[in-house]
Backbone as a printed PyTorch tensor [residue, N CA C, xyz], in Angstrom:
tensor([[[299.8540, -18.9410, 163.6080],
         [300.0880, -18.5830, 164.3730],
         [301.0860, -20.6770, 164.6500]],

        [[300.8120, -20.8070, 165.7480],
         [301.7190, -22.2610, 165.7790],
         [300.2140, -23.0790, 166.2110]],

        [[299.2220, -22.5680, 166.5800],
         [298.7860, -23.8900, 166.7470],
         [298.1770, -24.0760, 165.9880]],

        [[297.4210, -25.9050, 165.8560],
         [297.0950, -26.6240, 165.0170],
         [296.1650, -26.2650, 164.6590]],

        [[295.4060, -25.7810, 164.0040],
         [294.1920, -26.4480, 163.7780],
         [293.8430, -28.3670, 163.3660]],

        [[292.5470, -28.6230, 164.1320],
         [292.4230, -29.5550, 163.8860],
         [292.6350, -30.1180, 162.7820]],

        [[291.5170, -30.1850, 161.4690],
         [291.6970, -30.4940, 160.8160],
         [293.5940, -30.5470, 159.9030]],

        [[294.1970, -29.8010, 160.3930],
         [295.6790, -29.7750, 159.4570],
         [296.3760, -31.0260, 161.1480]],

        [[296.2220, -31.1270, 160.9520],
         [296.8200, -32.0270, 162.4580],
         [296.0930, -33.1470, 161.8780]],

        [[294.8540, -33.7630, 161.2200],
         [293.7870, -34.6070, 161.1980],
         [295.1030, -36.0830, 159.4240]],

        [[295.3590, -33.9250, 158.6790],
         [296.2980, -34.4390, 157.5160],
         [297.8970, -35.0660, 158.1020]],

        [[298.7000, -34.4110, 158.8640],
         [299.9870, -34.7300, 159.4390],
         [299.2840, -36.4300, 159.5130]],

        [[298.2530, -36.5150, 160.5390],
         [298.5360, -38.0000, 160.8730],
         [298.2150, -38.8940, 159.6900]],

        [[297.3040, -38.3970, 158.6930],
         [296.9950, -39.0080, 157.5680],
         [298.2060, -39.4790, 156.8220]],

        [[298.8360, -38.2030, 156.5930],
         [300.4430, -38.2750, 155.4680],
         [301.1020, -39.0120, 156.4480]],

        [[301.0140, -39.0690, 157.6070],
         [302.8770, -40.1370, 158.2900],
         [302.3680, -41.2740, 158.5590]],

        [[300.9500, -42.1970, 158.6300],
         [300.4170, -42.8460, 158.7060],
         [300.8210, -43.5870, 157.8960]],

        [[300.7990, -42.7100, 156.3020],
         [300.6850, -43.2700, 154.5970],
         [302.0940, -43.6740, 154.4940]],

        [[303.3600, -43.1190, 154.7760],
         [304.3890, -42.6070, 155.0720],
         [305.3110, -44.1250, 155.8630]],

        [[304.3390, -45.0500, 156.7450],
         [305.0630, -45.3610, 157.8600],
         [305.7700, -45.9360, 157.3670]],

        [[305.7890, -47.5050, 156.9440],
         [306.9140, -48.2470, 156.0470],
         [307.7260, -47.6920, 156.0070]],

        [[307.5960, -46.6960, 154.9600],
         [308.8900, -45.9160, 155.4530],
         [310.1110, -45.4680, 155.9200]],

        [[309.1310, -44.6940, 157.4970],
         [309.2840, -44.5560, 158.2380],
         [310.2210, -45.7950, 159.0560]],

        [[310.0120, -46.8550, 158.3190],
         [310.1830, -48.0460, 159.9260],
         [311.4650, -49.3720, 158.8240]],

        [[311.2480, -48.6560, 158.3210],
         [312.3220, -49.0710, 156.4600],
         [313.8620, -48.0840, 156.2970]],

        [[314.2310, -46.8820, 156.9330],
         [315.0510, -45.9460, 156.3780],
         [315.4290, -45.3950, 158.1280]],

        [[316.5910, -45.4920, 157.9230],
         [317.5780, -45.4110, 159.1670],
         [317.6950, -44.1300, 159.2930]],

        [[317.2160, -42.9460, 158.4030],
         [316.5940, -41.8290, 158.2250],
         [316.2600, -41.3720, 157.0770]],

        [[315.5950, -40.5670, 158.4000],
         [313.9920, -39.6820, 158.9570],
         [314.2630, -38.5940, 158.1560]],

        [[314.9530, -37.9120, 158.6520],
         [314.9510, -36.4240, 158.1640],
         [314.2910, -36.1890, 156.9950]],

        [[314.8410, -36.8410, 155.8890],
         [314.7400, -36.5380, 153.9470],
         [312.8780, -37.2600, 154.3800]],

        [[311.7710, -37.6570, 155.1720],
         [311.0550, -37.8660, 154.8300],
         [309.8260, -37.6350, 156.2020]],

        [[310.6050, -36.5200, 156.8430],
         [309.9810, -35.2750, 157.4240],
         [309.7660, -33.8850, 156.4110]],

        [[311.2490, -34.2530, 155.4720],
         [310.5770, -32.8410, 154.5770],
         [310.0150, -33.3270, 153.6670]],

        [[309.4850, -35.1360, 153.7020],
         [308.7010, -35.1600, 152.4810],
         [307.0910, -34.8510, 153.2760]],

        [[306.9070, -35.3810, 153.8170],
         [305.8740, -35.2250, 155.3260],
         [305.1480, -33.7450, 154.9680]],

        [[306.5630, -32.5900, 155.0180],
         [306.3670, -30.7250, 155.1500],
         [305.5480, -31.1210, 153.8510]],

        [[306.3770, -31.1320, 153.4590],
         [305.6610, -31.3410, 151.6250],
         [304.5750, -31.0270, 151.0740]],

        [[303.9900, -32.2550, 151.7750],
         [302.2470, -32.9790, 150.9840],
         [301.6810, -32.2630, 152.2440]],

        [[302.4540, -32.0600, 153.3200],
         [301.2590, -30.7770, 153.9320],
         [301.4780, -29.4580, 152.5510]],

        [[302.1060, -29.2040, 152.8540],
         [302.0760, -27.5440, 152.0810],
         [301.3520, -27.9460, 151.0210]],

        [[301.3040, -28.6700, 149.8010],
         [300.3240, -29.1300, 148.5750],
         [299.4150, -28.5940, 149.2740]],

        [[298.9630, -29.8870, 150.5620],
         [297.0590, -29.2990, 151.3730],
         [296.8830, -27.7950, 151.9980]],

        [[298.0760, -26.7530, 151.5600],
         [297.9360, -25.4420, 151.7170],
         [298.6010, -25.6480, 153.5160]],

        [[298.9610, -26.3030, 154.3210],
         [299.6460, -26.3020, 155.2070],
         [300.9870, -25.9740, 155.2250]],

        [[302.1520, -25.0340, 155.6250],
         [302.4280, -24.5100, 155.6020],
         [303.7500, -24.7970, 157.3850]],

        [[303.8810, -25.8980, 156.8220],
         [304.7600, -25.8030, 158.5720],
         [306.0950, -27.0340, 158.4530]],

        [[307.6190, -26.4400, 158.9380],
         [308.8990, -27.6150, 158.8630],
         [309.0630, -28.5530, 158.6000]],

        [[309.9250, -29.2320, 158.1480],
         [310.1910, -30.6770, 158.2190],
         [309.4920, -30.7300, 160.1070]],

        [[310.4180, -29.8750, 160.8790],
         [311.0270, -29.9670, 162.5350],
         [308.9550, -29.9660, 162.6380]],

        [[308.1340, -28.9760, 162.2020],
         [308.0310, -28.5390, 163.4230],
         [306.7540, -29.7100, 163.2950]],

        [[307.2680, -30.3760, 162.2330],
         [305.2380, -31.8420, 162.1510],
         [306.3180, -32.6670, 162.9280]],

        [[307.6910, -33.0100, 162.4690],
         [307.6840, -34.4040, 163.0980],
         [307.4620, -34.4220, 165.2050]],

        [[308.1020, -32.8980, 165.5820],
         [307.5930, -32.4050, 167.2250],
         [305.9220, -32.7040, 167.3740]],

        [[305.0820, -32.1750, 166.2650],
         [304.1890, -31.6460, 166.6490],
         [303.5200, -33.2940, 166.6560]],

        [[303.9670, -34.1300, 165.9150],
         [303.6060, -36.0430, 165.7190],
         [304.4060, -36.8990, 166.8930]],

        [[304.9110, -36.1800, 166.6980],
         [305.7380, -36.8720, 168.7440],
         [305.0870, -36.5910, 169.6700]],

        [[304.0090, -35.4120, 169.6950],
         [303.2560, -34.6090, 171.3510],
         [302.3360, -35.4270, 170.5130]],

        [[301.7450, -35.5650, 169.5460],
         [300.7660, -36.0520, 169.6200],
         [300.9180, -38.0400, 169.4240]],

        [[301.4740, -38.0640, 169.2100],
         [301.9040, -39.4210, 169.7990],
         [301.4460, -40.1200, 170.8490]],

        [[302.1280, -39.4220, 171.1280],
         [302.8930, -39.3150, 173.2740],
         [302.1150, -39.5050, 173.9860]],

        [[300.9880, -38.2480, 173.6090],
         [299.6280, -38.1820, 174.0120],
         [298.1340, -39.3050, 174.0290]],

        [[299.0530, -39.3440, 172.4320],
         [297.9590, -41.2700, 172.5140],
         [297.7900, -42.1670, 173.1500]],

        [[299.7370, -42.4740, 173.6670],
         [300.7360, -43.6440, 174.1640],
         [300.1100, -42.9500, 175.8730]],

        [[299.4570, -41.8550, 176.2970],
         [299.1540, -41.7130, 177.7910],
         [298.3450, -42.2930, 178.1150]],

        [[296.9730, -41.4420, 176.7250],
         [295.7060, -42.3110, 177.3380],
         [295.9070, -43.7310, 177.1780]],

        [[296.1210, -43.7260, 175.5800],
         [295.9750, -45.5100, 175.5320],
         [296.2860, -46.2550, 177.2280]],

        [[296.9600, -46.0700, 177.5200],
         [297.9280, -46.3510, 179.1010],
         [296.4050, -46.0490, 180.4200]],

        [[295.5670, -45.2510, 180.0990],
         [294.9780, -44.7850, 181.0870],
         [295.9150, -43.2290, 182.1940]],

        [[296.8600, -43.2530, 182.3270],
         [297.1530, -42.3200, 182.7040],
         [296.4640, -40.6550, 182.6060]],

        [[296.1950, -40.8820, 181.5230],
         [295.4030, -39.3870, 181.0020],
         [293.7100, -39.5360, 182.0070]],

        [[293.3470, -40.2690, 182.7660],
         [292.2050, -41.0190, 182.8720],
         [291.0600, -40.6890, 181.6880]],

        [[290.1640, -41.1780, 182.0370],
         [288.7840, -41.2980, 181.2810],
         [288.7720, -40.7040, 180.6890]],

        [[288.1660, -38.9430, 181.2120],
         [287.5850, -38.1890, 181.0880],
         [289.0560, -37.3900, 179.2240]],

        [[289.9770, -37.5900, 179.1790],
         [291.5570, -37.3670, 179.1230],
         [290.7450, -38.3520, 177.3530]],

        [[290.7690, -39.3850, 177.7710],
         [290.7000, -41.0680, 176.6760],
         [289.5020, -41.1640, 175.9550]],

        [[288.7320, -40.4060, 176.1380],
         [287.0930, -40.4360, 175.4430],
         [287.9340, -38.7720, 174.5280]],

        [[287.6360, -37.9530, 175.5850],
         [287.9810, -36.4330, 174.5050],
         [288.6240, -36.2660, 173.2390]],

        [[290.0570, -36.9380, 173.3570],
         [290.9500, -37.0330, 173.0770],
         [291.3720, -36.7520, 171.3640]],

        [[291.0640, -36.4500, 171.0410],
         [290.3960, -36.1250, 169.3470],
         [291.1860, -36.7420, 168.6240]],

        [[292.1200, -37.9120, 168.0830],
         [293.2660, -38.4320, 167.4740],
         [292.9970, -39.3830, 167.4200]],

        [[292.3580, -39.9390, 168.7170],
         [292.5410, -41.2490, 169.3900],
         [292.0630, -42.1460, 168.1130]],

        [[291.9050, -42.3120, 167.5270],
         [290.5720, -42.3400, 166.3460],
         [291.8680, -43.4700, 164.7900]],

        [[292.1690, -41.4700, 164.6240],
         [293.0440, -41.8500, 163.7840],
         [294.7360, -42.5920, 164.3810]],

        [[295.2250, -42.4810, 165.8180],
         [296.3690, -43.0720, 165.8620],
         [295.2150, -44.9710, 166.0460]],

        [[294.4070, -45.3750, 166.1930],
         [294.5330, -45.5610, 167.1400],
         [294.4120, -46.7500, 165.7870]],

        [[294.0620, -46.2080, 164.9030],
         [293.8130, -47.2370, 163.7930],
         [295.5080, -46.8580, 163.1330]],

        [[296.7410, -46.2550, 163.3000],
         [297.9670, -46.5420, 162.6250],
         [298.8470, -47.8060, 163.3990]],

        [[298.1480, -47.9220, 164.7710],
         [299.2120, -48.3680, 166.0200],
         [298.2520, -49.6500, 165.5790]],

        [[297.5570, -50.4520, 164.7010],
         [297.2210, -51.6520, 164.8920],
         [295.9800, -52.1110, 166.0370]],

        [[294.9560, -51.8040, 166.2770],
         [294.4410, -52.1810, 167.6340],
         [293.3570, -52.9240, 166.8440]],

        [[293.2040, -53.2530, 165.8970],
         [291.7890, -53.7920, 165.2960],
         [291.7930, -55.1590, 165.8540]],

        [[292.3470, -55.8200, 166.9910],
         [292.0250, -56.2330, 167.6310],
         [291.2480, -56.2600, 168.8600]],

        [[291.1460, -55.1930, 169.5180],
         [291.2840, -54.0700, 170.7850],
         [289.6050, -53.9340, 170.0760]],

        [[290.2470, -52.9700, 168.8420],
         [288.3260, -52.0310, 168.6350],
         [288.3050, -51.1430, 169.3490]],

        [[287.1480, -50.6310, 169.3490],
         [286.7320, -49.6000, 170.1050],
         [286.9140, -49.6930, 172.0390]],

        [[287.1430, -51.0330, 172.8180],
         [287.0050, -50.7030, 173.5350],
         [287.6730, -50.3360, 174.6440]],

        [[288.7090, -49.7830, 173.9620],
         [290.6180, -49.5900, 174.2020],
         [289.6690, -47.8280, 174.7520]],

        [[288.9750, -47.2970, 173.9390],
         [288.3500, -45.9920, 174.6050],
         [287.4840, -45.7160, 176.0230]],

        [[286.9480, -45.8830, 176.1440],
         [285.9540, -46.2710, 177.2210],
         [284.8980, -44.6490, 176.5560]],

        [[284.0750, -45.4820, 175.9570],
         [283.0120, -44.3820, 175.2920],
         [282.1400, -43.5560, 176.2290]],

        [[281.2920, -42.3380, 176.5320],
         [280.5090, -41.8130, 177.0020],
         [279.4640, -43.4260, 176.9880]],

        [[278.7910, -42.7570, 175.8380],
         [277.5030, -44.3460, 175.6170],
         [277.6190, -44.2090, 174.8510]],

        [[275.7380, -45.1420, 174.0610],
         [276.3650, -46.1840, 172.8830],
         [276.8050, -45.1740, 171.5840]],

        [[275.8950, -44.2310, 171.8330],
         [276.2100, -43.6420, 170.1910],
         [277.9390, -42.9030, 169.9870]],

        [[278.5770, -42.5540, 171.0510],
         [280.0780, -42.4880, 171.1070],
         [280.2390, -43.4150, 170.5940]],

        [[280.1010, -44.4930, 171.2580],
         [281.0030, -45.8150, 170.9580],
         [280.8950, -45.8120, 168.9770]],

        [[279.6290, -45.8530, 169.5610],
         [278.9390, -46.7010, 167.1140],
         [279.9780, -44.9080, 166.2030]],

        [[280.0100, -44.0470, 167.2980],
         [280.9150, -43.3540, 165.6980],
         [282.6400, -43.6150, 165.9490]],

        [[282.5470, -44.4350, 167.4330],
         [284.3350, -44.7530, 167.3340],
         [284.2720, -45.9450, 166.9320]],

        [[282.9930, -46.8780, 166.5210],
         [283.6900, -48.4180, 165.0200],
         [283.4360, -47.2530, 164.3390]],

        [[282.7030, -46.5650, 163.9330],
         [282.0290, -46.3990, 162.5260],
         [284.2190, -46.0120, 161.6210]],

        [[284.6090, -45.3470, 162.9330],
         [285.8760, -44.9590, 162.2780],
         [286.6220, -45.8570, 162.3070]],

        [[286.5260, -46.8380, 162.4640],
         [287.2370, -47.8150, 162.6780],
         [287.0900, -48.8930, 161.1210]],

        [[285.4690, -48.6250, 161.3670],
         [285.7100, -49.1000, 159.2510],
         [285.9000, -48.4860, 158.5380]],

        [[285.9520, -46.8810, 158.7880],
         [286.3890, -46.3940, 157.8100],
         [288.0890, -46.9400, 157.3730]],

        [[288.7000, -46.8950, 158.3320],
         [289.9670, -47.2210, 158.3200],
         [290.4070, -48.2780, 157.9050]],

        [[289.7770, -49.2130, 158.6120],
         [290.2320, -51.1960, 157.9250],
         [289.5460, -51.4920, 156.9940]],

        [[288.7340, -50.6210, 155.7880],
         [287.7450, -51.5030, 155.5330],
         [287.4820, -50.9770, 153.7050]],

        [[289.2730, -50.4170, 152.9900],
         [288.7480, -49.6160, 151.7930],
         [287.2400, -49.8580, 150.8930]],

        [[286.6740, -50.8760, 150.6400],
         [285.4640, -50.8040, 150.3440],
         [284.1130, -50.1940, 150.7310]],

        [[284.8070, -49.3350, 151.7950],
         [284.0840, -48.4420, 152.7850],
         [283.2190, -47.2690, 151.5760]],

        [[281.8740, -47.0590, 152.2250],
         [280.9520, -46.8050, 151.1480],
         [281.0990, -44.4770, 152.1000]],

        [[282.0080, -45.2170, 154.0330],
         [281.5920, -43.8380, 154.0130],
         [283.0670, -43.0220, 153.9060]],

        [[282.5670, -41.8760, 154.7190],
         [283.5700, -40.3410, 154.6170],
         [284.4250, -40.5300, 155.7500]],

        [[285.4670, -41.2820, 155.5420],
         [286.0390, -40.8080, 157.5330],
         [286.3090, -38.9850, 157.2060]],

        [[286.2510, -39.4630, 158.7810],
         [286.2970, -38.0300, 158.8790],
         [287.4750, -37.1250, 158.4970]],

        [[288.8130, -37.3410, 158.2440],
         [289.2880, -36.0120, 157.5210],
         [289.0870, -35.8200, 156.2640]],

        [[288.1430, -36.7690, 155.2830],
         [288.2010, -36.6120, 154.7150],
         [286.6340, -35.5810, 154.7630]],

        [[285.5840, -35.5820, 154.6670],
         [284.2870, -34.8880, 155.4050],
         [285.0410, -33.3480, 155.8630]],

        [[285.6590, -33.0180, 156.8840],
         [286.6310, -32.1140, 157.0570],
         [287.0310, -31.2570, 156.1000]],

        [[287.8700, -32.1260, 155.0370],
         [288.4000, -31.4460, 153.3900],
         [286.8410, -30.8690, 152.6850]],

        [[285.6820, -32.1150, 152.8300],
         [285.0050, -31.3170, 152.2310],
         [284.1580, -29.3520, 152.5220]],

        [[284.3410, -29.8290, 153.6640],
         [283.1540, -28.8630, 154.7700],
         [285.0160, -27.2290, 153.9970]],

        [[285.6430, -27.8570, 154.2960],
         [286.8300, -26.4380, 154.2330],
         [286.4330, -26.0620, 152.6260]],

        [[286.8910, -26.8110, 151.9330],
         [286.1570, -26.7950, 150.0530],
         [285.1450, -25.0640, 149.7400]],

        [[284.2980, -26.5640, 150.7560],
         [282.7430, -26.0660, 150.0520],
         [282.7300, -24.7080, 150.6140]],

        [[283.3400, -24.0810, 152.5170],
         [283.0210, -23.4930, 152.6390],
         [283.6940, -21.9920, 152.4640]],

        [[285.3740, -22.6820, 151.5200],
         [285.2690, -21.2920, 151.1630],
         [285.1170, -20.5150, 149.9580]],

        [[283.9540, -21.6560, 148.9100],
         [283.7900, -21.6670, 148.2770],
         [281.9140, -20.5480, 148.0540]],

        [[281.6020, -20.4210, 149.9300],
         [280.3160, -19.7170, 150.0360],
         [279.7240, -18.5680, 148.4470]],

        [[280.5780, -17.9980, 148.5360],
         [280.1620, -15.7140, 148.0790],
         [280.1710, -16.7310, 146.2720]],

        [[280.7990, -18.0060, 146.0800],
         [280.3990, -18.2900, 145.0090],
         [279.4120, -19.2070, 144.4700]],

        [[278.7600, -19.8240, 145.6460],
         [277.6090, -20.8510, 145.8380],
         [276.7060, -19.2920, 145.6940]],

        [[276.5920, -18.2200, 146.2250],
         [275.4060, -18.0760, 146.8340],
         [275.7060, -16.6020, 145.5310]],

        [[275.7910, -16.7730, 144.5690],
         [275.7520, -15.8990, 143.1250],
         [274.9190, -16.8690, 142.3160]],

        [[274.2100, -15.7750, 141.4360],
         [272.9180, -16.9750, 140.7740],
         [273.7640, -18.0600, 139.5760]],

        [[272.3710, -19.1920, 138.6380],
         [273.8080, -20.2020, 137.4210],
         [273.7080, -20.7630, 138.0630]],

        [[273.9920, -21.9840, 137.7350],
         [274.3390, -23.3200, 137.6110],
         [275.2790, -24.1390, 138.5120]],

        [[274.9240, -23.8560, 139.5340],
         [275.8320, -24.8830, 140.3160],
         [276.6740, -26.1260, 140.8320]],

        [[276.2220, -26.9510, 139.1000],
         [276.6880, -28.0980, 139.0330],
         [278.7400, -27.6330, 138.4200]],

        [[278.6100, -26.4800, 137.8170],
         [280.6060, -26.1200, 137.7000],
         [281.2260, -26.2100, 139.0490]],

        [[279.7820, -25.6350, 140.2450],
         [281.0560, -25.5800, 141.7650],
         [281.3650, -26.9520, 142.0750]],

        [[280.6250, -28.0740, 141.7910],
         [280.8860, -28.7950, 143.0140],
         [281.6240, -29.6710, 142.5520]],

        [[281.5720, -29.7740, 140.7130],
         [283.0290, -30.5720, 139.8830],
         [284.1740, -30.1100, 140.0550]],

        [[284.7060, -28.1390, 140.7470],
         [285.6430, -28.2840, 140.4460],
         [285.1970, -28.7640, 142.5190]],

        [[284.8700, -28.8410, 143.8170],
         [285.5720, -29.5620, 144.3130],
         [285.1960, -30.3340, 143.9150]],

        [[284.5820, -31.7270, 143.7820],
         [284.8560, -32.8980, 142.8290],
         [286.7420, -32.6140, 143.2230]],

        [[286.9800, -31.8130, 141.7500],
         [288.7030, -32.1330, 141.5250],
         [289.1970, -32.2390, 142.5540]],

        [[289.1330, -30.8070, 143.0240],
         [290.7000, -30.1220, 144.7630],
         [289.8380, -31.2090, 145.5060]],

        [[289.1690, -32.3700, 145.5940],
         [289.2260, -33.4990, 146.7100],
         [290.2620, -34.1410, 146.0420]],

        [[289.9340, -34.6210, 144.5160],
         [290.9290, -35.9670, 143.7610],
         [292.4230, -35.3600, 144.2530]],

        [[292.9420, -34.2030, 144.8740],
         [293.9050, -33.4030, 144.6490],
         [294.8740, -33.6490, 145.2170]],

        [[293.6720, -34.1270, 146.7520],
         [294.1570, -34.0730, 147.5970],
         [293.8210, -36.3930, 147.3760]],

        [[293.7880, -36.6300, 147.0950],
         [293.5500, -38.0540, 147.0550],
         [291.9980, -38.4720, 147.4460]],

        [[291.2120, -37.9400, 147.7740],
         [289.8590, -37.9450, 147.7250],
         [289.0640, -38.4460, 146.3640]],

        [[289.0500, -40.3000, 146.3430],
         [287.8110, -39.3450, 144.9050],
         [286.8940, -39.7530, 144.9790]],

        [[285.6210, -39.0370, 145.5750],
         [284.1390, -38.7120, 144.9220],
         [283.5460, -38.0800, 144.0790]],

        [[282.5450, -38.1630, 142.9670],
         [281.9830, -37.2710, 141.9290],
         [281.1670, -36.4840, 142.5840]],

        [[280.9290, -35.4260, 142.1270],
         [280.5090, -33.8750, 142.4610],
         [279.4770, -34.3500, 143.0310]],

        [[278.8110, -35.0750, 142.2090],
         [277.2260, -35.7950, 143.3380],
         [277.1870, -35.9890, 144.1050]],

        [[278.1350, -36.6130, 144.6850],
         [278.2700, -38.0490, 146.0220],
         [279.1650, -36.1770, 146.7710]],

        [[279.7420, -35.4600, 146.0960],
         [280.1750, -34.4150, 147.0690],
         [279.4380, -33.1250, 147.3140]],

        [[278.1690, -32.8760, 146.4400],
         [276.9480, -32.5570, 146.8330],
         [275.7000, -32.5280, 148.4090]],

        [[275.7050, -34.2910, 147.6070],
         [274.9910, -34.9730, 148.7140],
         [275.6370, -35.1390, 149.7960]],

        [[276.9470, -35.4370, 150.3990],
         [277.3560, -35.3770, 151.7930],
         [276.9430, -34.1910, 152.1180]],

        [[277.8860, -33.5850, 150.8340],
         [277.6880, -31.5820, 152.1470],
         [276.1210, -31.5720, 152.6980]],

        [[275.3010, -31.7400, 151.9600],
         [273.2490, -31.9100, 152.1390],
         [273.1380, -32.8440, 153.5690]],

        [[273.8760, -34.5000, 153.8630],
         [273.5180, -34.5270, 154.7910],
         [274.1950, -33.5070, 155.7710]],

        [[275.4700, -33.4900, 155.1310],
         [275.9840, -33.1720, 157.1620],
         [275.3790, -31.4310, 157.3270]],

        [[274.6800, -30.9170, 156.8190],
         [273.6670, -28.8250, 157.2700],
         [272.6990, -30.4280, 157.0930]],

        [[272.1590, -30.8290, 156.9640],
         [270.8340, -30.8470, 157.2980],
         [271.3440, -31.5970, 158.4770]],

        [[272.4590, -32.8130, 159.7230],
         [272.1460, -33.0910, 160.4830],
         [272.1990, -32.2550, 161.1620]],

        [[273.0930, -31.5780, 160.6330],
         [273.8200, -30.3560, 161.8130],
         [272.5310, -29.1820, 162.7040]],

        [[271.3140, -29.0310, 161.6080],
         [270.5140, -28.3680, 161.6780],
         [269.6690, -29.1770, 162.5210]],

        [[269.2490, -30.1910, 162.6710],
         [268.1650, -30.7150, 163.6390],
         [268.9450, -31.2310, 164.8990]],

        [[270.6750, -31.5050, 164.9290],
         [271.3300, -30.6150, 165.9750],
         [271.2490, -30.0840, 166.8470]],

        [[271.6110, -28.7730, 166.1160],
         [270.8220, -27.6230, 167.0120],
         [269.5310, -26.4800, 167.0970]],

        [[268.9590, -27.8070, 166.2840],
         [267.4830, -27.0610, 167.0230],
         [267.2020, -27.9220, 167.3280]],

        [[267.4440, -29.3400, 168.0250],
         [266.4270, -30.1640, 169.0460],
         [266.5960, -29.9910, 169.8910]],

        [[267.3910, -29.0900, 171.0200],
         [268.1040, -28.8390, 171.8800],
         [268.8590, -28.3160, 172.1750]],

        [[268.6430, -27.2740, 173.3790],
         [269.9900, -25.6290, 174.0320],
         [271.4150, -26.6100, 174.3160]],

        [[270.1980, -27.7880, 174.8380],
         [271.5960, -29.0450, 175.2070],
         [272.5560, -29.2730, 174.1000]],

        [[273.3980, -28.2980, 173.7980],
         [274.3880, -28.4560, 172.8020],
         [275.4230, -28.7940, 173.0280]],

        [[276.3270, -28.6570, 174.2900],
         [277.3280, -29.6740, 174.5950],
         [276.6410, -31.4910, 174.7590]],

        [[275.9450, -31.2970, 174.8080],
         [275.9280, -33.0360, 174.8450],
         [275.4890, -33.5600, 173.1110]],

        [[274.2310, -32.8410, 173.4280],
         [274.1870, -32.5690, 171.1190],
         [275.5420, -32.1860, 169.9350]],

        [[276.5510, -31.9010, 170.9020],
         [277.6260, -30.9010, 169.3240],
         [278.1090, -32.5800, 169.5410]],

        [[278.1500, -33.6380, 170.5350],
         [278.8440, -34.6620, 170.5570],
         [278.7590, -36.5640, 169.9850]],

        [[277.1630, -35.7480, 169.5290],
         [276.6310, -36.9790, 167.9000],
         [276.8040, -36.5940, 167.0920]],

        [[277.3450, -34.9370, 166.7400],
         [277.5600, -35.6900, 165.2880],
         [279.0640, -33.5370, 165.0290]],

        [[280.1880, -35.2480, 164.5430],
         [281.3120, -33.8850, 164.7260],
         [281.9600, -33.7770, 164.5400]],

        [[280.9770, -33.2440, 163.6590],
         [280.7780, -31.5410, 162.8280],
         [280.3870, -30.3460, 163.6360]],

        [[280.0550, -30.8110, 164.1460],
         [279.6120, -29.3560, 164.4760],
         [279.4120, -27.6250, 165.2340]],

        [[280.8930, -28.7170, 166.0280],
         [281.5340, -27.1690, 166.2860],
         [282.3570, -26.7920, 165.1700]],

        [[282.8470, -27.5920, 163.7900],
         [283.4730, -27.1280, 162.7860],
         [282.1950, -26.0570, 161.9680]],

        [[281.2820, -26.4360, 162.1380],
         [279.9070, -25.9820, 160.6800],
         [279.3150, -24.7590, 162.4270]],

        [[279.8370, -24.9250, 162.9420],
         [278.7780, -24.0700, 163.7330],
         [280.2110, -22.6010, 163.9950]],

        [[281.3260, -22.6360, 163.7850],
         [282.0150, -22.0620, 163.5100],
         [281.6500, -21.5060, 162.7600]],

        [[281.7170, -21.3330, 161.2870],
         [281.3580, -21.0400, 160.2100],
         [280.1620, -20.1960, 160.0770]],

        [[278.0640, -20.6310, 160.5920],
         [277.7140, -20.0900, 160.8340],
         [277.7740, -19.0840, 161.4300]],

        [[278.2530, -19.0970, 162.2530],
         [278.4340, -17.3720, 163.7810],
         [279.0040, -16.9170, 162.4960]],

        [[280.6710, -17.7400, 162.6220],
         [281.5270, -16.1480, 161.5730],
         [280.7190, -15.9400, 160.6780]],

        [[280.5820, -16.6170, 159.6010],
         [279.0510, -15.7920, 158.7520],
         [280.1680, -16.2440, 157.2570]],

        [[280.4500, -17.3710, 157.8570],
         [281.2070, -18.0020, 156.5630],
         [280.3020, -18.8270, 155.6490]],

        [[279.0890, -19.2120, 156.6070],
         [277.8890, -19.3360, 155.4020],
         [276.6270, -18.9420, 155.5330]]])
């Protein structure tokens, strides 16, 4: 379909961000978008250079509208890729203040996003890295159900993460997965008010869908 799933949009933003210097230095943008398309392809996302360019322009346009306050506060705090774009367009000084978060928890989540983007020594997992882990681990659920040692499976996940540019040991991948699931279950069980709770666990919807569709 033509819809861009969340993790695909995050991958596009990350690749385009990494190549930002090239885009600023080069007069000819078409070959750069070809490169973005090729790198997305390596992650398993098939999009033409033209589609990548269009999507990024749309996301960027909506980001600017949100930042300018024209989209209204509601849109501003719900716009899912705000933090990624905010990092790209250098709001180091304004921090999370530009976002008008709903409450303290939301505000803390935004602050964490910024720490992840600006601190290379951070032990935190950036959002798109967690999404990659969830995607890889859920894709291997059938193997995890089989009897036998799980160590080699986590090694495989660690290697796949490495191919995407994320350097995490198999032990770290396993620990992070267990923590996400523990937090997801706690969030799910703590109350029936799912819409409120889901905001406090950024991966709630992704995991909820995987459990409900029987992938996990």
